[in-house]
């Protein structure tokens, strides 16, 4: 065990993956000698050479297309998109190409070796284009896996599992936690299974579900609610696609209530998918309407960020609303 | 002084434009219309067997195109795209490659596919999307692909294969393979952002890829004059620091020669090369298109005289490698062979319903399995509405 922040855990995972398998290659804007604008790829070029860790020209569609080609040849590219806000130029390559590669070819070819890593989420005064949470856009795309960790231990295990996965994975890293979140992380190789949610706290009155940096936010709200005598079950979804409906439904059948929290805007956000699924699976167990505490349906603002975000107070109020329904 | 801008600095003291048409790239032609060689031109080294294989492949694609367009008109297949007028472009380039060089095509390159050994039955199975189709009947007709013959499965979005080819070739280099990747695309697709991304990526990362542009004058109804104002596509390569060649796409000897040179160069120096082949899309864009709405019969007729197959045929007859009577018999035999294969393929069953969800992921995720189970139950309830699958449920 060693104390690591999330960036160190990610860097450590990439280092282990590259050491373990020659076909793992890291590239993107500024990831080479400089080690990335957040330093996630620090020292990898020094250790594994320029051929396996390198800068690309500034072109997201090029990065994604290049990754598709490398993976089709059988390599495992871990491509970085500098901010999730800038993944959209690569949307066509990811949605029309990466996601459909295996299916459309009848499994003659696949790009399962790919991981797209990208810092995502707000809380850093990033305004419109350094704060977005685009997971719901990708959740609508069969063929992709979408994964989001909440702390350094999760980040390392989920990233290693993503690199080992036979399917392409989009791995969103909550940049707000890069240095803020620290914890004990095993130094050796380990994987955390994709597609599985984790119940981080047992409770009986309401299920509170989130992912990424919002796990800290809901934890604060849950602590406030517990002072009011409300017992909360907390779940980290971890994988957005495919998502672990069984774990969530089992919890809701026990508590009878569900609150989903995410940073992204409400309309079309992934909470909608969860709510619809849970109301079908748990209709006779629900004792109040499913609550969604999300970003507002606006672009991510700068000056009024504090007002905009799905913070602990809004979550606390929604917990009470649900309980008192 | 260091040069952080990576640009040559030759100072002048009076402002003057470099003209947009300053760079002129010549077009290589080896074979005259009458099948003789141009003065000073040298035919590439080609043995008789290879030359005949090239010829046969061109003839095959033409007869296949003719037959399958008719099959689409009869409503037997849903869609078709011919490569009429561009047979030399794709066959000549494919012939210059090694068997394990990856081919990444756009959709009008059936000549290259056939040259690689895609069988008549494989063509038919894909066109009829039956259960023997390598692609399991999921994509529209003409979206061919085969791992065994290093021919990447085609997809409809234009230009997406260009940066993919750069990445594929970079991986070949990293693995120490003595192979290149050829990437075909039309002059219309070259307007996509992926063209820029792919060429620049390949140049910067020294990927041994051959970018092969089929400039056939039209992107559906849009003439090249509404696609770009620069001197074709070849001159753009120079802007990326890449070697370029322009060839007459109806001259198979020129196409072969250029591709051979490009392949040697790409592998020797680990550098991308761009070839622009000038030809004319004689047929309609696809079975869903009627060119009479945007171009004249006179224009088409003029280009019909510039037939790549006829030109190569004259060269082969002149060399004594082809016999006129045999050639006619071969074409007749081919017509009936293709019709027979068509009749077989159209009767082969559609893929099983499990292939609706297989290959979305390496293993079906639970939600997908559940959707399939629900669908099967539904089909059992309304079997008449789903005649293709109802009788075949497990």
XYZ file of C-alpha atoms in Angstrom:
719
model
C 0.000 0.000 0.000
C 1.062 3.544 -0.687
C -0.638 6.859 -0.237
C -1.530 8.231 -3.669
C -3.710 10.944 -5.099
C -5.911 10.131 -8.067
C -3.352 11.309 -10.637
C -0.642 9.188 -9.082
C -2.962 6.186 -9.051
C -3.779 6.711 -12.741
C -0.120 7.207 -13.613
C 0.725 4.072 -11.653
C -1.951 2.087 -13.498
C -0.639 3.233 -16.903
C 2.906 2.375 -15.845
C 1.895 -1.137 -14.765
C -0.163 -1.720 -17.906
C 2.694 -0.621 -20.179
C 5.179 -2.789 -18.290
C 2.870 -5.788 -18.458
C 1.951 -5.560 -22.136
C 4.031 -4.156 -25.023
C 0.906 -3.427 -27.003
C -0.264 -0.740 -24.549
C 0.537 2.693 -25.984
C -0.314 6.124 -24.518
C -0.815 9.208 -26.642
C -2.693 12.482 -26.902
C -2.053 16.194 -26.701
C 0.950 17.009 -24.461
C 1.137 13.528 -22.941
C 4.702 12.869 -24.148
C 7.808 14.285 -22.524
C 5.765 16.857 -20.605
C 3.609 14.104 -19.093
C 0.196 15.665 -19.737
C -1.336 18.951 -18.629
C -2.448 17.178 -15.426
C 0.709 14.969 -15.325
C -1.214 11.700 -15.656
C 1.359 10.345 -18.124
C 4.369 11.690 -16.259
C 7.662 9.788 -16.890
C 6.034 7.228 -19.178
C 7.886 8.438 -22.264
C 11.153 8.385 -20.328
C 10.495 4.801 -19.290
C 8.897 3.267 -22.389
C 10.252 5.421 -25.201
C 8.792 7.889 -27.663
C 7.236 5.196 -29.816
C 4.909 4.105 -26.962
C 4.165 7.407 -25.258
C 3.914 10.386 -27.524
C 2.371 13.746 -28.324
C -0.086 13.965 -31.176
C -0.984 16.957 -33.307
C -3.878 18.926 -31.854
C -6.762 17.002 -33.417
C -9.258 15.006 -31.383
C -10.801 13.292 -34.403
C -7.268 12.382 -35.433
C -6.466 10.967 -31.996
C -9.623 8.860 -31.977
C -9.183 7.717 -35.571
C -5.531 6.857 -34.959
C -6.554 4.893 -31.863
C -9.176 3.000 -33.879
C -6.551 2.044 -36.439
C -4.002 0.935 -33.868
C -6.565 -1.114 -31.982
C -7.817 -2.713 -35.219
C -4.241 -3.893 -35.738
C -4.359 -5.518 -32.303
C -2.707 -2.948 -30.056
C -4.121 -1.403 -26.890
C -4.095 2.354 -27.291
C -4.845 4.442 -24.219
C -5.672 7.741 -25.879
C -6.112 10.916 -23.871
C -8.587 13.651 -24.751
C -7.316 16.660 -22.817
C -10.748 17.698 -21.515
C -14.016 15.793 -21.936
C -15.401 19.072 -23.313
C -13.177 18.504 -26.372
C -14.221 14.931 -27.074
C -16.982 16.131 -29.403
C -14.752 16.537 -32.502
C -14.037 12.809 -31.999
C -17.722 11.956 -31.498
C -18.078 10.582 -35.039
C -14.994 8.370 -34.739
C -16.130 7.088 -31.344
C -19.862 6.641 -32.009
C -19.857 5.583 -35.680
C -16.529 3.775 -35.740
C -15.200 2.620 -32.346
C -18.570 1.510 -31.024
C -19.660 -0.317 -34.203
C -16.360 -1.832 -35.318
C -16.920 -5.374 -34.081
C -20.636 -5.511 -34.843
C -20.533 -4.180 -38.381
C -17.689 -6.482 -39.421
C -19.300 -9.612 -37.994
C -16.320 -9.796 -35.623
C -13.836 -9.892 -38.514
C -12.253 -6.832 -36.873
C -12.549 -5.076 -33.516
C -11.083 -2.147 -31.604
C -11.635 -3.639 -28.174
C -8.141 -2.626 -27.079
C -9.066 1.047 -26.851
C -9.404 3.193 -23.755
C -10.208 6.882 -24.175
C -9.168 8.654 -20.971
C -10.487 12.117 -20.343
C -10.684 14.544 -17.411
C -14.325 15.513 -16.877
C -16.634 17.374 -14.542
C -16.828 20.766 -12.896
C -15.987 22.433 -9.641
C -12.750 24.068 -10.822
C -14.057 27.387 -12.246
C -13.721 25.838 -15.687
C -16.672 27.582 -17.319
C -18.337 26.135 -20.404
C -15.454 24.122 -21.792
C -13.492 22.768 -18.845
C -16.424 21.467 -16.768
C -18.716 19.280 -18.841
C -19.922 15.788 -17.972
C -20.758 14.169 -21.321
C -21.364 10.582 -20.147
C -25.032 10.537 -21.172
C -24.129 11.228 -24.829
C -22.067 8.059 -24.846
C -24.464 5.996 -22.736
C -26.790 6.135 -25.765
C -24.218 4.269 -27.880
C -24.276 0.459 -27.936
C -20.764 -0.985 -28.221
C -19.076 1.387 -25.781
C -18.343 0.982 -22.100
C -18.317 4.117 -19.955
C -16.552 4.117 -16.594
C -16.076 6.790 -13.894
C -14.068 6.316 -10.665
C -14.580 8.195 -7.381
C -11.173 7.902 -5.666
C -7.550 6.784 -6.278
C -8.148 3.113 -5.398
C -11.147 2.930 -7.730
C -9.320 4.862 -10.440
C -6.420 2.435 -10.610
C -8.459 -0.763 -10.473
C -11.101 0.426 -12.926
C -8.513 1.812 -15.361
C -6.553 -1.452 -15.364
C -9.792 -3.363 -15.954
C -10.668 -0.942 -18.780
C -7.305 -1.510 -20.478
C -7.722 -5.291 -20.109
C -11.331 -5.185 -21.350
C -12.062 -6.743 -24.774
C -14.401 -3.807 -25.440
C -13.634 -0.126 -26.038
C -13.962 1.972 -22.874
C -14.400 5.683 -22.256
C -12.813 6.418 -18.902
C -13.854 9.777 -17.442
C -11.644 11.066 -14.629
C -13.145 13.619 -12.192
C -10.468 16.298 -12.535
C -11.649 18.087 -9.405
C -10.393 15.052 -7.453
C -7.081 14.624 -9.303
C -5.080 16.017 -6.400
C -7.820 16.536 -3.823
C -8.648 12.860 -3.389
C -5.967 10.776 -1.705
C -5.956 7.343 -0.194
C -4.188 4.026 0.258
C -3.616 2.239 -3.040
C -1.962 -1.164 -3.533
C 1.262 -0.835 -5.517
C 0.716 -4.098 -7.367
C -1.611 -4.839 -10.289
C -5.318 -5.283 -9.524
C -8.579 -4.875 -11.390
C -12.053 -3.794 -10.331
C -14.766 -5.461 -12.410
C -16.557 -3.233 -14.928
C -20.340 -3.057 -14.991
C -20.681 -3.423 -11.221
C -21.966 -0.774 -8.840
C -20.672 -0.632 -5.278
C -22.785 -0.153 -2.185
C -20.488 2.121 -0.194
C -22.800 2.446 2.775
C -25.708 0.299 3.969
C -28.966 1.988 4.970
C -32.705 1.369 5.072
C -34.737 4.548 4.420
C -33.528 5.771 1.004
C -31.053 4.807 -1.714
C -28.738 7.630 -2.786
C -26.965 7.001 -6.093
C -24.159 8.965 -7.753
C -20.764 8.574 -9.457
C -17.439 10.380 -9.797
C -16.825 13.521 -7.757
C -20.531 13.655 -6.821
C -19.931 10.741 -4.439
C -18.278 13.190 -2.013
C -21.155 15.635 -2.420
C -23.869 13.089 -1.690
C -21.842 11.742 1.230
C -22.028 15.189 2.850
C -25.794 15.309 2.304
C -26.189 11.807 3.664
C -24.323 12.771 6.839
C -26.662 15.749 7.310
C -29.708 13.511 6.789
C -28.417 10.947 9.243
C -28.300 13.624 11.911
C -32.049 13.906 11.258
C -32.346 10.169 11.843
C -32.623 9.187 8.155
C -30.743 6.010 7.271
C -29.265 6.231 3.739
C -27.938 3.487 1.502
C -25.252 4.945 -0.763
C -24.277 3.483 -4.125
C -21.421 4.403 -6.461
C -22.558 3.372 -9.932
C -18.921 3.309 -11.289
C -19.967 1.977 -14.715
C -22.458 4.073 -16.686
C -22.541 1.604 -19.585
C -23.320 -1.183 -19.031
C -24.829 -0.198 -15.684
C -25.649 -2.430 -12.755
C -29.446 -2.199 -12.596
C -29.685 -5.294 -10.389
C -27.668 -3.799 -7.528
C -29.623 -0.547 -7.709
C -33.010 -2.300 -7.878
C -32.145 -4.606 -4.967
C -31.321 -1.562 -2.873
C -34.495 0.324 -3.867
C -36.639 -2.725 -3.105
C -35.184 -2.560 0.388
C -35.418 1.213 0.975
C -38.443 2.084 -1.167
C -36.936 5.406 -2.196
C -34.304 6.576 -4.709
C -32.356 9.770 -5.256
C -29.985 10.084 -8.208
C -27.423 12.857 -8.312
C -25.247 13.894 -11.254
C -23.319 16.945 -12.395
C -24.605 16.932 -15.967
C -27.828 18.745 -16.969
C -31.113 17.119 -15.948
C -32.809 16.689 -19.325
C -31.438 13.660 -21.134
C -29.001 13.008 -18.304
C -28.259 9.437 -17.267
C -30.454 9.758 -14.162
C -33.446 9.634 -16.507
C -32.436 6.183 -17.725
C -31.931 4.930 -14.178
C -35.228 6.386 -12.961
C -37.215 4.816 -15.799
C -35.598 1.426 -15.298
C -35.997 1.437 -11.521
C -39.644 2.492 -11.631
C -40.279 -0.502 -13.899
C -38.269 -2.969 -11.797
C -39.454 -1.633 -8.410
C -42.920 -0.180 -9.079
C -44.614 -1.925 -6.155
C -41.797 -1.022 -3.748
C -41.540 2.709 -4.406
C -42.964 4.892 -1.675
C -42.152 8.268 -3.225
C -41.282 9.676 -6.665
C -37.683 9.122 -7.710
C -35.690 12.299 -7.065
C -33.116 13.621 -9.543
C -30.655 16.241 -8.295
C -28.682 17.347 -11.347
C -27.076 20.298 -13.082
C -29.524 22.786 -14.570
C -30.449 22.683 -18.260
C -27.983 25.423 -19.128
C -24.393 25.482 -20.359
C -21.998 25.145 -17.404
C -21.653 28.704 -16.041
C -18.634 30.444 -14.564
C -19.705 33.163 -12.105
C -22.783 31.306 -10.863
C -21.165 27.865 -10.648
C -22.025 27.493 -6.968
C -25.694 28.123 -7.670
C -25.727 25.829 -10.715
C -24.211 22.654 -9.300
C -26.015 19.688 -7.759
C -24.514 20.372 -4.333
C -24.956 18.722 -0.922
C -27.679 21.138 0.231
C -29.877 20.497 -2.808
C -29.294 16.794 -2.258
C -30.132 17.037 1.459
C -33.377 18.842 0.650
C -34.297 16.187 -1.908
C -33.647 13.404 0.601
C -36.049 15.060 3.029
C -38.586 15.665 0.257
C -38.506 11.988 -0.577
C -38.782 10.845 3.028
C -41.636 13.271 3.819
C -43.590 12.553 0.654
C 18.928 30.249 -33.750
C 16.467 27.473 -32.902
C 13.345 27.184 -34.990
C 10.370 26.525 -32.728
C 7.939 27.224 -35.582
C 9.223 24.317 -37.678
C 9.043 26.525 -40.768
C 11.738 27.661 -43.161
C 12.515 31.320 -42.649
C 13.837 32.962 -45.806
C 13.515 36.662 -45.168
C 12.219 39.105 -47.792
C 11.595 42.799 -47.316
C 8.739 43.391 -49.734
C 5.349 41.796 -49.206
C 4.447 39.373 -51.964
C 1.909 36.507 -52.081
C 2.827 32.977 -52.995
C 0.081 32.071 -55.477
C -2.447 29.422 -54.534
C -1.700 27.579 -57.764
C 2.092 27.858 -57.486
C 2.471 24.105 -57.177
C 1.662 22.016 -60.273
C 1.851 18.261 -60.039
C 2.173 16.352 -63.344
C 0.123 13.260 -64.215
C 1.930 10.015 -64.976
C 0.763 8.217 -68.117
C 2.584 5.215 -69.529
C 0.015 3.605 -71.801
C -1.525 5.327 -74.845
C -5.188 4.869 -75.753
C -4.145 2.483 -78.526
C -2.306 0.225 -76.076
C 1.212 1.294 -77.082
C 3.631 2.951 -74.716
C 4.365 6.665 -74.711
C 7.745 7.625 -76.076
C 10.281 7.437 -73.285
C 7.855 5.592 -71.030
C 8.893 2.245 -69.606
C 6.342 -0.385 -68.636
C 6.714 -1.596 -65.051
C 8.058 -5.109 -64.634
C 5.040 -7.355 -64.879
C 5.031 -11.064 -65.628
C 2.309 -12.530 -67.804
C 0.467 -14.230 -64.945
C 0.207 -11.007 -62.926
C -0.854 -8.970 -65.946
C -3.571 -11.483 -66.814
C -4.742 -11.601 -63.212
C -5.043 -7.809 -63.273
C -6.998 -7.928 -66.509
C -9.278 -10.726 -65.316
C -9.972 -8.871 -62.105
C -11.002 -5.722 -63.960
C -13.262 -7.704 -66.253
C -14.767 -9.559 -63.300
C -15.667 -6.363 -61.466
C -17.217 -4.880 -64.597
C -19.372 -7.909 -65.248
C -20.286 -8.175 -61.565
C -21.256 -4.481 -61.478
C -23.399 -4.826 -64.577
C -25.194 -7.900 -63.227
C -25.707 -6.629 -59.674
C -26.973 -3.206 -60.724
C -29.546 -5.129 -62.755
C -30.334 -7.261 -59.699
C -30.946 -4.073 -57.691
C -33.234 -2.762 -60.453
C -35.163 -6.028 -60.228
C -35.533 -5.519 -56.484
C -33.436 -8.558 -55.608
C -30.907 -6.559 -53.543
C -31.583 -3.282 -51.752
C -28.615 -1.220 -52.935
C -25.573 -1.280 -55.187
C -22.546 0.825 -56.176
C -20.543 0.301 -59.350
C -16.881 1.144 -59.977
C -17.347 1.652 -63.720
C -14.393 3.561 -65.183
C -12.268 3.091 -62.077
C -11.354 -0.576 -62.448
C -7.700 0.159 -63.292
C -7.364 2.508 -60.344
C -8.144 -0.067 -57.692
C -6.848 -3.204 -59.423
C -3.574 -1.608 -60.520
C -2.862 -0.326 -57.013
C -3.851 -3.571 -55.277
C -1.592 -5.534 -57.622
C 1.402 -3.466 -56.493
C 0.917 -4.434 -52.823
C 2.031 -7.431 -50.796
C -0.659 -9.865 -49.672
C -0.456 -8.811 -46.025
C -0.567 -5.069 -46.638
C -3.789 -3.794 -45.092
C -6.391 -2.320 -47.436
C -8.766 0.287 -45.981
C -11.289 1.277 -48.576
C -14.179 3.719 -48.975
C -16.746 1.616 -50.933
C -15.895 1.817 -54.651
C -12.887 -0.479 -54.535
C -14.317 -3.912 -55.326
C -11.445 -4.341 -57.811
C -8.897 -4.360 -54.984
C -11.074 -6.730 -52.994
C -11.384 -9.174 -55.860
C -7.656 -8.960 -56.589
C -6.999 -10.008 -52.992
C -9.076 -13.147 -53.479
C -12.567 -12.273 -52.251
C -14.630 -15.026 -53.860
C -17.697 -14.641 -56.018
C -19.725 -16.378 -53.308
C -18.418 -13.971 -50.679
C -19.509 -11.020 -52.817
C -22.940 -12.544 -53.235
C -23.382 -13.476 -49.576
C -22.617 -9.893 -48.533
C -24.881 -8.387 -51.210
C -27.761 -10.642 -50.137
C -26.937 -10.230 -46.395
C -27.481 -13.930 -45.819
C -26.192 -16.096 -42.990
C -22.978 -16.875 -44.877
C -22.010 -13.187 -45.097
C -18.799 -12.569 -43.125
C -20.475 -9.410 -41.792
C -23.511 -11.421 -40.589
C -25.896 -9.412 -42.745
C -25.626 -6.252 -40.658
C -24.426 -3.698 -43.173
C -25.773 -2.430 -46.471
C -24.632 -4.088 -49.695
C -21.053 -3.343 -50.902
C -19.753 -2.871 -47.322
C -17.331 -5.767 -47.716
C -14.497 -6.855 -45.425
C -12.351 -9.888 -44.656
C -9.696 -10.446 -42.044
C -8.160 -13.354 -43.965
C -7.277 -11.196 -46.941
C -6.362 -8.054 -44.975
C -9.296 -6.010 -46.232
C -10.776 -3.855 -43.484
C -14.574 -3.876 -43.328
C -16.016 -0.834 -45.072
C -18.220 1.676 -43.253
C -20.454 4.377 -44.702
C -19.142 7.487 -42.851
C -16.760 9.148 -45.296
C -13.103 9.704 -44.521
C -13.187 7.973 -41.148
C -10.804 5.297 -42.443
C -8.118 7.912 -43.173
C -6.806 8.548 -39.628
C -7.510 4.868 -38.892
C -5.122 3.910 -41.686
C -2.480 6.158 -40.109
C -2.905 4.395 -36.780
C -2.950 0.959 -38.366
C 0.276 1.676 -40.265
C 1.897 3.136 -37.153
C 1.090 -0.106 -35.325
C 2.577 -2.140 -38.196
C 5.771 -0.107 -37.826
C 5.799 -0.528 -34.050
C 5.434 -4.275 -34.412
C 8.296 -4.364 -36.910
C 6.106 -5.725 -39.704
C 7.408 -5.188 -43.251
C 3.922 -4.140 -44.360
C 2.157 -0.999 -45.364
C -1.474 0.136 -45.279
C -3.233 1.552 -48.314
C -6.147 3.886 -47.695
C -8.568 4.617 -50.538
C -10.939 7.569 -50.547
C -12.671 9.803 -53.082
C -11.954 13.484 -53.773
C -15.194 14.374 -51.978
C -14.176 12.510 -48.813
C -10.920 14.488 -48.893
C -12.975 17.518 -47.820
C -13.756 15.861 -44.473
C -11.803 16.899 -41.382
C -10.588 13.330 -41.009
C -8.539 13.759 -44.206
C -6.586 16.579 -42.610
C -6.313 14.756 -39.299
C -5.175 11.500 -40.868
C -2.552 12.929 -43.193
C -1.025 15.158 -40.567
C -0.959 12.358 -37.986
C 0.732 10.000 -40.460
C 3.322 12.587 -41.477
C 4.203 13.610 -37.921
C 4.371 10.020 -36.638
C 6.037 8.603 -39.738
C 3.482 5.932 -40.492
C 4.101 3.793 -43.613
C 0.715 4.420 -45.206
C -0.263 5.047 -48.841
C -3.134 7.510 -49.131
C -4.827 6.748 -52.430
C -7.326 9.333 -53.635
C -9.730 8.394 -56.414
C -10.463 11.753 -57.979
C -13.317 10.806 -60.300
C -14.760 14.269 -60.797
C -17.940 13.932 -58.746
C -19.115 13.432 -55.182
C -22.683 12.344 -55.938
C -23.909 15.450 -57.823
C -21.165 17.809 -56.690
C -18.462 18.402 -59.310
C -14.876 18.681 -58.090
C -14.995 22.398 -58.943
C -17.456 22.829 -56.061
C -15.368 20.606 -53.801
C -12.070 22.549 -53.854
C -10.272 25.254 -55.832
C -6.693 24.079 -55.269
C -4.883 21.898 -57.808
C -6.628 18.598 -57.072
C -5.746 16.612 -53.977
C -2.099 15.727 -54.672
C -0.769 19.224 -53.938
C -2.186 19.079 -50.405
C 0.251 16.302 -49.482
C 3.137 18.702 -49.956
C 1.645 20.963 -47.279
C 1.898 18.061 -44.848
C 5.525 17.444 -45.844
C 4.499 14.309 -47.703
C 5.588 12.958 -51.081
C 2.902 12.971 -53.766
C 2.223 11.373 -57.141
C -0.587 11.969 -59.624
C -1.506 9.290 -62.124
C -3.946 8.681 -64.951
C -6.417 6.356 -63.298
C -7.427 4.757 -66.603
C -3.823 3.684 -67.183
C -3.240 0.564 -65.154
C 0.492 0.502 -65.849
C 0.857 4.017 -64.443
C -1.257 3.195 -61.383
C 0.756 0.030 -60.751
C 4.076 1.833 -61.179
C 3.098 4.691 -58.865
C 1.802 2.390 -56.142
C 4.899 0.187 -56.323
C 7.086 3.265 -55.853
C 4.894 4.575 -53.047
C 4.999 1.251 -51.222
C 8.778 0.996 -51.495
C 9.170 4.534 -50.259
C 6.713 4.175 -47.379
C 8.470 1.089 -46.060
C 12.040 2.222 -46.678
C 11.639 5.597 -44.995
C 8.612 4.994 -42.779
C 6.845 7.851 -44.449
C 3.338 8.279 -45.799
C 2.860 8.919 -49.526
C -0.185 10.288 -51.330
C -1.312 9.134 -54.776
C -4.052 10.959 -56.637
C -5.603 8.963 -59.433
C -7.491 10.960 -62.060
C -10.427 9.090 -63.562
C -14.149 9.563 -64.187
C -17.080 8.028 -62.357
C -18.823 6.670 -65.428
C -21.752 5.126 -63.596
C -24.253 6.721 -61.274
C -23.041 7.396 -57.743
C -25.160 4.467 -56.556
C -28.359 2.638 -57.375
C -30.182 5.484 -55.597
C -28.772 8.155 -57.916
C -29.541 9.386 -61.446
C -26.682 11.455 -62.899
C -28.807 12.864 -65.744
C -29.945 15.500 -63.272
C -26.470 17.025 -62.972
C -24.292 16.149 -65.973
C -24.599 15.711 -69.713
C -24.711 12.565 -71.822
C -22.018 14.164 -74.027
C -19.649 14.432 -71.082
C -20.259 10.806 -70.124
C -19.819 9.677 -73.723
C -16.477 11.427 -73.999
C -15.198 9.605 -70.938
C -16.646 6.306 -72.058
C -14.000 6.357 -74.783
C -11.342 6.524 -72.052
C -11.952 2.935 -70.967
C -9.272 1.518 -68.649
C -10.103 -2.073 -69.549
C -10.017 -1.474 -73.320
C -6.666 0.274 -73.044
C -5.016 -2.512 -71.062
C -6.629 -5.110 -73.311
C -4.930 -3.615 -76.368
C -1.576 -3.750 -74.587
C -2.103 -7.411 -73.675
C -3.197 -8.319 -77.243
C -0.167 -6.495 -78.614
C 2.112 -8.526 -76.323
C 0.413 -11.744 -77.383
C -0.659 -12.463 -73.776
C -4.363 -12.362 -74.612
C -6.303 -14.054 -77.362
C -9.365 -12.246 -78.690
C -11.531 -15.348 -79.082
C -10.657 -16.704 -75.621
C -11.384 -13.322 -74.088
C -14.930 -13.226 -75.496
C -15.584 -16.778 -74.273
C -14.267 -15.924 -70.802
C -16.652 -12.994 -70.460
C -19.639 -15.077 -71.516
C -18.709 -17.823 -69.064
C -18.285 -15.225 -66.311
C -21.779 -13.820 -66.918
C -23.415 -17.185 -66.359
C -21.135 -18.013 -63.420
C -22.197 -14.795 -61.683
C -25.873 -15.396 -62.391
C -25.613 -18.915 -60.964
C -23.914 -17.674 -57.793
C -26.580 -14.975 -57.429
C -29.350 -17.550 -57.617
C -27.670 -19.630 -54.918
C -26.966 -16.724 -52.555
C -30.452 -15.260 -52.691
C -31.867 -18.536 -51.399
C -29.515 -18.813 -48.415
C -31.240 -18.086 -45.085
C -30.842 -14.773 -43.236
C -28.600 -14.751 -40.148
C -30.070 -16.241 -36.970
C -31.740 -13.886 -34.525
C -28.918 -14.337 -31.972
C -26.794 -12.238 -34.332
C -28.916 -9.211 -33.507
C -26.993 -8.951 -30.239
C -23.746 -10.833 -30.805
C -20.610 -8.700 -31.441
C -22.067 -5.484 -30.019
C -19.641 -6.365 -27.242
C -17.213 -9.272 -27.046
C -19.879 -10.933 -24.862
C -23.527 -9.755 -24.727
C -24.176 -7.533 -21.715
C -27.108 -8.584 -19.461
C -29.464 -5.860 -20.700
C -28.987 -7.029 -24.300
C -29.602 -10.653 -23.448
C -32.816 -9.606 -21.756
C -33.910 -7.573 -24.791
C -33.314 -10.598 -27.022
C -35.299 -12.881 -24.720
C -38.222 -10.440 -24.751
C -38.028 -10.180 -28.539
C -38.103 -13.956 -28.950
C -41.207 -14.182 -26.763
C -42.814 -11.453 -28.863
C -42.001 -13.221 -32.141
C -43.476 -16.434 -30.807
C -46.680 -14.542 -30.184
C -46.812 -12.965 -33.657
C -44.927 -15.435 -35.895
C -46.681 -14.295 -39.091
C -45.284 -10.792 -38.711
C -41.686 -12.044 -38.562
C -41.452 -14.742 -41.236
C -37.642 -14.628 -41.501
C -37.066 -15.682 -37.900
C -40.302 -17.101 -36.525
C -39.747 -20.666 -37.658
C -36.147 -20.766 -36.518
C -36.306 -19.923 -32.809
C -34.522 -22.334 -30.485
